[in-house]
């Protein structure tokens, strides 16, 4: 083979390798809430692949969260040539994907993208507290140090010798407001107005529980999805137990999250009526009769369960809300004076039409991300 032919063969080989390994390059910008831009390319999407789907790509919502968005009203996708496509986020959040080839797919439409803009929820400007504020607040009230990695702030609360964490699963701020206006929650409505609170993304029980116990966001506590059940980061329960406090948690049928440092009691559906809340209440009352622990968590699951099964705003869900409200009233009446009470939800719920469920949560939408937080003294 001549030298010229050898050179041509080597050049052809290099060209083939480049074509095989170098796909079309693309880059786009996602505008953050502060106006800065997050540069997104195939490498960025690869770093988010654990949250994605091999066929559909990475959820656009995960990219928006990475850019710093905590709640979204509308999203606009702008093509390289300037065409604009605007969407109400609550309508498309579950059907919006960013593909490896740079295309964004939303509600069946596929678009090349140069820029993504998101309009934040208006109520975000009125947020008074976050779920990551709960652990530092309770720790300060009990005279304890905050968990080591906590970044939440201490909300105004009186000093106390014991504290109750009252966990109303799935009872988001919007739904609380609706339930109060409908007269469904007389006991809760008699309390002070709740703070407008913000949970963490994705708004789900495990992510919310990790955030409230550690006082740290998912990027720090490591619980960034529904499949993670524990954290290695120090929790409020760890701190309390290390300081010799008695910590008790009354749960439903199973532990959604590892409550390390607490004496956990599972309630189950002992009477077979389809709900664990009545059994949670019975176990919680038995704990109080034996003597209020220093730190007490009571977790009612019924509103979330009914919301998933029947959908928010249905008669079945409203009946459960009434039952939980009555349970809250009974618990509060039985508490010893001077108890700090923090009542909160981990997330909210929006209506869906999915196989096996009519309500769901997990999106950067008002009904999911906004939660109520009460900090009161008995």
PDB file of N, CA and C in Angstrom, residues 61 65 69-73 89-94 121 123-124 127 129-131 167-176 178 196-209 226 303-304 307-308 311-312 317 344-352 354 357-373:
ATOM      1  N   UNK A  61     -39.311  19.119  34.473  1.00  0.00           N
ATOM      2  CA  UNK A  61     -39.481  19.653  35.824  1.00  0.00           C
ATOM      3  C   UNK A  61     -38.212  19.493  36.655  1.00  0.00           C
ATOM      4  N   UNK A  65     -36.191  22.476  38.434  1.00  0.00           N
ATOM      5  CA  UNK A  65     -35.829  22.437  39.856  1.00  0.00           C
ATOM      6  C   UNK A  65     -34.331  22.676  40.027  1.00  0.00           C
ATOM      7  N   UNK A  69     -36.149  26.547  40.624  1.00  0.00           N
ATOM      8  CA  UNK A  69     -37.591  26.815  40.699  1.00  0.00           C
ATOM      9  C   UNK A  69     -38.254  25.941  41.770  1.00  0.00           C
ATOM     10  N   UNK A  70     -39.071  26.571  42.620  1.00  0.00           N
ATOM     11  CA  UNK A  70     -39.803  25.864  43.674  1.00  0.00           C
ATOM     12  C   UNK A  70     -41.296  25.766  43.399  1.00  0.00           C
ATOM     13  N   UNK A  71     -41.765  26.424  42.397  1.00  0.00           N
ATOM     14  CA  UNK A  71     -43.174  26.380  42.040  1.00  0.00           C
ATOM     15  C   UNK A  71     -43.374  27.165  40.760  1.00  0.00           C
ATOM     16  N   UNK A  72     -44.179  26.620  39.848  1.00  0.00           N
ATOM     17  CA  UNK A  72     -44.274  27.187  38.506  1.00  0.00           C
ATOM     18  C   UNK A  72     -45.730  27.382  38.109  1.00  0.00           C
ATOM     19  N   UNK A  73     -46.011  28.521  37.514  1.00  0.00           N
ATOM     20  CA  UNK A  73     -47.328  28.814  36.969  1.00  0.00           C
ATOM     21  C   UNK A  73     -47.392  28.480  35.480  1.00  0.00           C
ATOM     22  N   UNK A  89     -48.383  25.150  33.560  1.00  0.00           N
ATOM     23  CA  UNK A  89     -47.572  24.041  34.046  1.00  0.00           C
ATOM     24  C   UNK A  89     -48.400  22.945  34.703  1.00  0.00           C
ATOM     25  N   UNK A  90     -49.438  23.303  35.427  1.00  0.00           N
ATOM     26  CA  UNK A  90     -50.258  22.281  36.085  1.00  0.00           C
ATOM     27  C   UNK A  90     -50.905  21.343  35.075  1.00  0.00           C
ATOM     28  N   UNK A  91     -51.078  21.798  33.826  1.00  0.00           N
ATOM     29  CA  UNK A  91     -51.708  20.966  32.802  1.00  0.00           C
ATOM     30  C   UNK A  91     -50.735  20.006  32.135  1.00  0.00           C
ATOM     31  N   UNK A  92     -49.432  20.299  32.183  1.00  0.00           N
ATOM     32  CA  UNK A  92     -48.467  19.510  31.391  1.00  0.00           C
ATOM     33  C   UNK A  92     -47.313  18.954  32.200  1.00  0.00           C
ATOM     34  N   UNK A  93     -47.273  19.215  33.500  1.00  0.00           N
ATOM     35  CA  UNK A  93     -46.086  18.878  34.305  1.00  0.00           C
ATOM     36  C   UNK A  93     -45.695  17.407  34.210  1.00  0.00           C
ATOM     37  N   UNK A  94     -46.668  16.512  34.128  1.00  0.00           N
ATOM     38  CA  UNK A  94     -46.366  15.084  34.080  1.00  0.00           C
ATOM     39  C   UNK A  94     -46.024  14.600  32.678  1.00  0.00           C
ATOM     40  N   UNK A 121     -44.890  30.646  40.715  1.00  0.00           N
ATOM     41  CA  UNK A 121     -46.174  30.815  41.398  1.00  0.00           C
ATOM     42  C   UNK A 121     -46.196  32.144  42.132  1.00  0.00           C
ATOM     43  N   UNK A 123     -47.856  32.964  44.756  1.00  0.00           N
ATOM     44  CA  UNK A 123     -47.879  32.808  46.213  1.00  0.00           C
ATOM     45  C   UNK A 123     -46.496  32.554  46.809  1.00  0.00           C
ATOM     46  N   UNK A 124     -45.510  32.234  45.980  1.00  0.00           N
ATOM     47  CA  UNK A 124     -44.172  32.017  46.519  1.00  0.00           C
ATOM     48  C   UNK A 124     -43.645  33.256  47.232  1.00  0.00           C
ATOM     49  N   UNK A 127     -44.631  33.161  50.996  1.00  0.00           N
ATOM     50  CA  UNK A 127     -44.243  32.035  51.856  1.00  0.00           C
ATOM     51  C   UNK A 127     -43.621  32.550  53.145  1.00  0.00           C
ATOM     52  N   UNK A 129     -42.724  30.220  55.817  1.00  0.00           N
ATOM     53  CA  UNK A 129     -41.880  29.193  56.421  1.00  0.00           C
ATOM     54  C   UNK A 129     -41.721  28.027  55.470  1.00  0.00           C
ATOM     55  N   UNK A 130     -40.731  27.188  55.755  1.00  0.00           N
ATOM     56  CA  UNK A 130     -40.473  26.019  54.926  1.00  0.00           C
ATOM     57  C   UNK A 130     -40.437  24.777  55.798  1.00  0.00           C
ATOM     58  N   UNK A 131     -40.627  23.643  55.177  1.00  0.00           N
ATOM     59  CA  UNK A 131     -40.629  22.402  55.942  1.00  0.00           C
ATOM     60  C   UNK A 131     -39.266  22.160  56.594  1.00  0.00           C
ATOM     61  N   UNK A 167     -48.518  15.398  62.057  1.00  0.00           N
ATOM     62  CA  UNK A 167     -48.216  15.200  60.642  1.00  0.00           C
ATOM     63  C   UNK A 167     -49.514  14.847  59.914  1.00  0.00           C
ATOM     64  N   UNK A 168     -50.040  15.783  59.099  1.00  0.00           N
ATOM     65  CA  UNK A 168     -51.278  15.565  58.350  1.00  0.00           C
ATOM     66  C   UNK A 168     -50.925  15.298  56.885  1.00  0.00           C
ATOM     67  N   UNK A 169     -50.688  14.054  56.575  1.00  0.00           N
ATOM     68  CA  UNK A 169     -50.176  13.658  55.265  1.00  0.00           C
ATOM     69  C   UNK A 169     -51.122  14.091  54.141  1.00  0.00           C
ATOM     70  N   UNK A 170     -50.563  14.815  53.160  1.00  0.00           N
ATOM     71  CA  UNK A 170     -51.317  15.156  51.965  1.00  0.00           C
ATOM     72  C   UNK A 170     -52.283  16.316  52.096  1.00  0.00           C
ATOM     73  N   UNK A 171     -52.297  17.013  53.247  1.00  0.00           N
ATOM     74  CA  UNK A 171     -53.271  18.087  53.476  1.00  0.00           C
ATOM     75  C   UNK A 171     -52.602  19.423  53.157  1.00  0.00           C
ATOM     76  N   UNK A 172     -52.450  19.706  51.858  1.00  0.00           N
ATOM     77  CA  UNK A 172     -51.748  20.891  51.410  1.00  0.00           C
ATOM     78  C   UNK A 172     -52.454  22.187  51.762  1.00  0.00           C
ATOM     79  N   UNK A 173     -51.728  23.273  51.626  1.00  0.00           N
ATOM     80  CA  UNK A 173     -52.244  24.598  52.016  1.00  0.00           C
ATOM     81  C   UNK A 173     -53.513  24.956  51.253  1.00  0.00           C
ATOM     82  N   UNK A 174     -53.532  24.701  49.962  1.00  0.00           N
ATOM     83  CA  UNK A 174     -54.714  25.041  49.164  1.00  0.00           C
ATOM     84  C   UNK A 174     -55.910  24.241  49.641  1.00  0.00           C
ATOM     85  N   UNK A 175     -55.710  22.965  49.910  1.00  0.00           N
ATOM     86  CA  UNK A 175     -56.832  22.119  50.347  1.00  0.00           C
ATOM     87  C   UNK A 175     -57.289  22.516  51.745  1.00  0.00           C
ATOM     88  N   UNK A 176     -56.376  22.910  52.630  1.00  0.00           N
ATOM     89  CA  UNK A 176     -56.771  23.391  53.959  1.00  0.00           C
ATOM     90  C   UNK A 176     -57.659  24.620  53.837  1.00  0.00           C
ATOM     91  N   UNK A 178     -59.558  25.488  51.310  1.00  0.00           N
ATOM     92  CA  UNK A 178     -60.857  25.066  50.788  1.00  0.00           C
ATOM     93  C   UNK A 178     -61.687  24.379  51.869  1.00  0.00           C
ATOM     94  N   UNK A 196     -48.117  30.084  55.495  1.00  0.00           N
ATOM     95  CA  UNK A 196     -47.993  29.543  54.154  1.00  0.00           C
ATOM     96  C   UNK A 196     -46.599  28.934  54.055  1.00  0.00           C
ATOM     97  N   UNK A 197     -46.552  27.614  53.957  1.00  0.00           N
ATOM     98  CA  UNK A 197     -45.280  26.905  53.973  1.00  0.00           C
ATOM     99  C   UNK A 197     -44.929  26.324  52.615  1.00  0.00           C
ATOM    100  N   UNK A 198     -43.668  25.964  52.469  1.00  0.00           N
ATOM    101  CA  UNK A 198     -43.153  25.398  51.227  1.00  0.00           C
ATOM    102  C   UNK A 198     -42.453  24.094  51.538  1.00  0.00           C
ATOM    103  N   UNK A 199     -42.813  23.039  50.830  1.00  0.00           N
ATOM    104  CA  UNK A 199     -42.150  21.749  51.001  1.00  0.00           C
ATOM    105  C   UNK A 199     -40.991  21.633  50.020  1.00  0.00           C
ATOM    106  N   UNK A 200     -40.391  20.466  49.930  1.00  0.00           N
ATOM    107  CA  UNK A 200     -39.265  20.236  49.031  1.00  0.00           C
ATOM    108  C   UNK A 200     -39.694  19.384  47.828  1.00  0.00           C
ATOM    109  N   UNK A 201     -38.882  19.417  46.789  1.00  0.00           N
ATOM    110  CA  UNK A 201     -39.199  18.696  45.558  1.00  0.00           C
ATOM    111  C   UNK A 201     -38.396  17.396  45.476  1.00  0.00           C
ATOM    112  N   UNK A 202     -39.011  16.317  44.978  1.00  0.00           N
ATOM    113  CA  UNK A 202     -40.412  16.219  44.610  1.00  0.00           C
ATOM    114  C   UNK A 202     -41.300  16.127  45.852  1.00  0.00           C
ATOM    115  N   UNK A 203     -42.448  16.834  45.855  1.00  0.00           N
ATOM    116  CA  UNK A 203     -43.307  16.836  47.035  1.00  0.00           C
ATOM    117  C   UNK A 203     -43.929  15.460  47.266  1.00  0.00           C
ATOM    118  N   UNK A 204     -43.341  14.740  48.194  1.00  0.00           N
ATOM    119  CA  UNK A 204     -43.761  13.380  48.518  1.00  0.00           C
ATOM    120  C   UNK A 204     -43.418  13.112  49.977  1.00  0.00           C
ATOM    121  N   UNK A 205     -43.958  12.035  50.519  1.00  0.00           N
ATOM    122  CA  UNK A 205     -43.824  11.786  51.957  1.00  0.00           C
ATOM    123  C   UNK A 205     -42.374  11.561  52.370  1.00  0.00           C
ATOM    124  N   UNK A 206     -41.635  10.776  51.629  1.00  0.00           N
ATOM    125  CA  UNK A 206     -40.259  10.482  52.041  1.00  0.00           C
ATOM    126  C   UNK A 206     -39.360  11.707  51.926  1.00  0.00           C
ATOM    127  N   UNK A 207     -39.503  12.441  50.841  1.00  0.00           N
ATOM    128  CA  UNK A 207     -38.705  13.661  50.678  1.00  0.00           C
ATOM    129  C   UNK A 207     -39.077  14.677  51.747  1.00  0.00           C
ATOM    130  N   UNK A 208     -40.380  14.848  52.003  1.00  0.00           N
ATOM    131  CA  UNK A 208     -40.831  15.788  53.020  1.00  0.00           C
ATOM    132  C   UNK A 208     -40.402  15.394  54.418  1.00  0.00           C
ATOM    133  N   UNK A 209     -40.481  14.097  54.731  1.00  0.00           N
ATOM    134  CA  UNK A 209     -40.093  13.628  56.062  1.00  0.00           C
ATOM    135  C   UNK A 209     -38.606  13.852  56.305  1.00  0.00           C
ATOM    136  N   UNK A 226     -38.802   9.378  45.702  1.00  0.00           N
ATOM    137  CA  UNK A 226     -39.728   8.534  46.466  1.00  0.00           C
ATOM    138  C   UNK A 226     -39.130   7.197  46.886  1.00  0.00           C
ATOM    139  N   UNK A 303     -55.950  11.425  54.838  1.00  0.00           N
ATOM    140  CA  UNK A 303     -56.275  12.418  53.810  1.00  0.00           C
ATOM    141  C   UNK A 303     -55.506  12.115  52.532  1.00  0.00           C
ATOM    142  N   UNK A 304     -54.254  11.758  52.660  1.00  0.00           N
ATOM    143  CA  UNK A 304     -53.458  11.389  51.487  1.00  0.00           C
ATOM    144  C   UNK A 304     -54.026  10.147  50.813  1.00  0.00           C
ATOM    145  N   UNK A 307     -57.248  11.030  49.082  1.00  0.00           N
ATOM    146  CA  UNK A 307     -56.980  11.877  47.930  1.00  0.00           C
ATOM    147  C   UNK A 307     -56.506  11.077  46.737  1.00  0.00           C
ATOM    148  N   UNK A 308     -55.609  10.113  46.975  1.00  0.00           N
ATOM    149  CA  UNK A 308     -55.138   9.261  45.890  1.00  0.00           C
ATOM    150  C   UNK A 308     -56.277   8.427  45.301  1.00  0.00           C
ATOM    151  N   UNK A 311     -59.705  11.254  44.840  1.00  0.00           N
ATOM    152  CA  UNK A 311     -59.456  12.587  44.316  1.00  0.00           C
ATOM    153  C   UNK A 311     -59.806  13.653  45.335  1.00  0.00           C
ATOM    154  N   UNK A 312     -59.058  14.767  45.343  1.00  0.00           N
ATOM    155  CA  UNK A 312     -59.367  15.858  46.279  1.00  0.00           C
ATOM    156  C   UNK A 312     -60.710  16.508  45.938  1.00  0.00           C
ATOM    157  N   UNK A 317     -63.253  11.905  50.247  1.00  0.00           N
ATOM    158  CA  UNK A 317     -62.092  12.603  50.812  1.00  0.00           C
ATOM    159  C   UNK A 317     -62.522  13.601  51.874  1.00  0.00           C
ATOM    160  N   UNK A 344     -48.415  20.251  60.508  1.00  0.00           N
ATOM    161  CA  UNK A 344     -47.910  20.503  59.163  1.00  0.00           C
ATOM    162  C   UNK A 344     -48.340  19.389  58.220  1.00  0.00           C
ATOM    163  N   UNK A 345     -48.190  19.657  56.937  1.00  0.00           N
ATOM    164  CA  UNK A 345     -48.323  18.629  55.903  1.00  0.00           C
ATOM    165  C   UNK A 345     -46.990  18.483  55.187  1.00  0.00           C
ATOM    166  N   UNK A 346     -46.800  17.338  54.575  1.00  0.00           N
ATOM    167  CA  UNK A 346     -45.578  17.075  53.819  1.00  0.00           C
ATOM    168  C   UNK A 346     -45.696  17.509  52.364  1.00  0.00           C
ATOM    169  N   UNK A 347     -46.921  17.555  51.855  1.00  0.00           N
ATOM    170  CA  UNK A 347     -47.198  17.916  50.471  1.00  0.00           C
ATOM    171  C   UNK A 347     -48.707  18.077  50.326  1.00  0.00           C
ATOM    172  N   UNK A 348     -49.132  18.478  49.147  1.00  0.00           N
ATOM    173  CA  UNK A 348     -50.558  18.564  48.868  1.00  0.00           C
ATOM    174  C   UNK A 348     -50.983  17.477  47.894  1.00  0.00           C
ATOM    175  N   UNK A 349     -51.996  17.792  47.082  1.00  0.00           N
ATOM    176  CA  UNK A 349     -52.568  16.796  46.175  1.00  0.00           C
ATOM    177  C   UNK A 349     -53.304  17.510  45.051  1.00  0.00           C
ATOM    178  N   UNK A 350     -53.157  17.009  43.822  1.00  0.00           N
ATOM    179  CA  UNK A 350     -53.937  17.547  42.710  1.00  0.00           C
ATOM    180  C   UNK A 350     -54.704  16.420  42.030  1.00  0.00           C
ATOM    181  N   UNK A 351     -55.741  16.789  41.304  1.00  0.00           N
ATOM    182  CA  UNK A 351     -56.595  15.819  40.631  1.00  0.00           C
ATOM    183  C   UNK A 351     -55.912  15.270  39.380  1.00  0.00           C
ATOM    184  N   UNK A 352     -56.004  13.960  39.196  1.00  0.00           N
ATOM    185  CA  UNK A 352     -55.488  13.307  37.998  1.00  0.00           C
ATOM    186  C   UNK A 352     -56.493  12.265  37.536  1.00  0.00           C
ATOM    187  N   UNK A 354     -55.534   8.805  36.443  1.00  0.00           N
ATOM    188  CA  UNK A 354     -54.543   7.770  36.214  1.00  0.00           C
ATOM    189  C   UNK A 354     -55.135   6.425  36.587  1.00  0.00           C
ATOM    190  N   UNK A 357     -55.912   5.595  40.418  1.00  0.00           N
ATOM    191  CA  UNK A 357     -55.919   6.752  41.311  1.00  0.00           C
ATOM    192  C   UNK A 357     -56.511   7.968  40.620  1.00  0.00           C
ATOM    193  N   UNK A 358     -57.145   8.813  41.438  1.00  0.00           N
ATOM    194  CA  UNK A 358     -57.758  10.041  40.941  1.00  0.00           C
ATOM    195  C   UNK A 358     -57.118  11.280  41.546  1.00  0.00           C
ATOM    196  N   UNK A 359     -56.089  11.079  42.354  1.00  0.00           N
ATOM    197  CA  UNK A 359     -55.327  12.187  42.912  1.00  0.00           C
ATOM    198  C   UNK A 359     -53.874  11.794  43.018  1.00  0.00           C
ATOM    199  N   UNK A 360     -52.974  12.779  42.870  1.00  0.00           N
ATOM    200  CA  UNK A 360     -51.553  12.478  42.969  1.00  0.00           C
ATOM    201  C   UNK A 360     -50.793  13.753  43.343  1.00  0.00           C
ATOM    202  N   UNK A 361     -49.497  13.614  43.580  1.00  0.00           N
ATOM    203  CA  UNK A 361     -48.649  14.742  43.948  1.00  0.00           C
ATOM    204  C   UNK A 361     -47.234  14.452  43.481  1.00  0.00           C
ATOM    205  N   UNK A 362     -46.396  15.482  43.472  1.00  0.00           N
ATOM    206  CA  UNK A 362     -45.019  15.293  43.046  1.00  0.00           C
ATOM    207  C   UNK A 362     -44.540  16.332  42.062  1.00  0.00           C
ATOM    208  N   UNK A 363     -45.351  17.374  41.828  1.00  0.00           N
ATOM    209  CA  UNK A 363     -45.004  18.375  40.828  1.00  0.00           C
ATOM    210  C   UNK A 363     -44.762  19.748  41.441  1.00  0.00           C
ATOM    211  N   UNK A 364     -44.115  20.612  40.651  1.00  0.00           N
ATOM    212  CA  UNK A 364     -43.838  21.985  41.078  1.00  0.00           C
ATOM    213  C   UNK A 364     -45.072  22.861  40.838  1.00  0.00           C
ATOM    214  N   UNK A 365     -46.199  22.450  41.414  1.00  0.00           N
ATOM    215  CA  UNK A 365     -47.458  23.173  41.253  1.00  0.00           C
ATOM    216  C   UNK A 365     -47.976  23.597  42.626  1.00  0.00           C
ATOM    217  N   UNK A 366     -48.849  24.583  42.607  1.00  0.00           N
ATOM    218  CA  UNK A 366     -49.346  25.186  43.838  1.00  0.00           C
ATOM    219  C   UNK A 366     -49.959  24.161  44.789  1.00  0.00           C
ATOM    220  N   UNK A 367     -50.799  23.284  44.269  1.00  0.00           N
ATOM    221  CA  UNK A 367     -51.510  22.347  45.130  1.00  0.00           C
ATOM    222  C   UNK A 367     -50.585  21.325  45.775  1.00  0.00           C
ATOM    223  N   UNK A 368     -49.424  21.056  45.174  1.00  0.00           N
ATOM    224  CA  UNK A 368     -48.497  20.054  45.703  1.00  0.00           C
ATOM    225  C   UNK A 368     -47.437  20.658  46.616  1.00  0.00           C
ATOM    226  N   UNK A 369     -46.875  21.807  46.216  1.00  0.00           N
ATOM    227  CA  UNK A 369     -45.702  22.363  46.890  1.00  0.00           C
ATOM    228  C   UNK A 369     -46.029  23.215  48.123  1.00  0.00           C
ATOM    229  N   UNK A 370     -47.203  23.823  48.169  1.00  0.00           N
ATOM    230  CA  UNK A 370     -47.535  24.702  49.285  1.00  0.00           C
ATOM    231  C   UNK A 370     -48.199  23.906  50.405  1.00  0.00           C
ATOM    232  N   UNK A 371     -47.696  24.086  51.634  1.00  0.00           N
ATOM    233  CA  UNK A 371     -48.195  23.323  52.779  1.00  0.00           C
ATOM    234  C   UNK A 371     -48.489  24.274  53.940  1.00  0.00           C
ATOM    235  N   UNK A 372     -49.396  23.891  54.825  1.00  0.00           N
ATOM    236  CA  UNK A 372     -49.648  24.701  56.018  1.00  0.00           C
ATOM    237  C   UNK A 372     -48.677  24.336  57.128  1.00  0.00           C
ATOM    238  N   UNK A 373     -48.313  25.316  57.934  1.00  0.00           N
ATOM    239  CA  UNK A 373     -47.495  25.074  59.131  1.00  0.00           C
ATOM    240  C   UNK A 373     -48.076  25.896  60.277  1.00  0.00           C
TER     241      UNK A 373
END
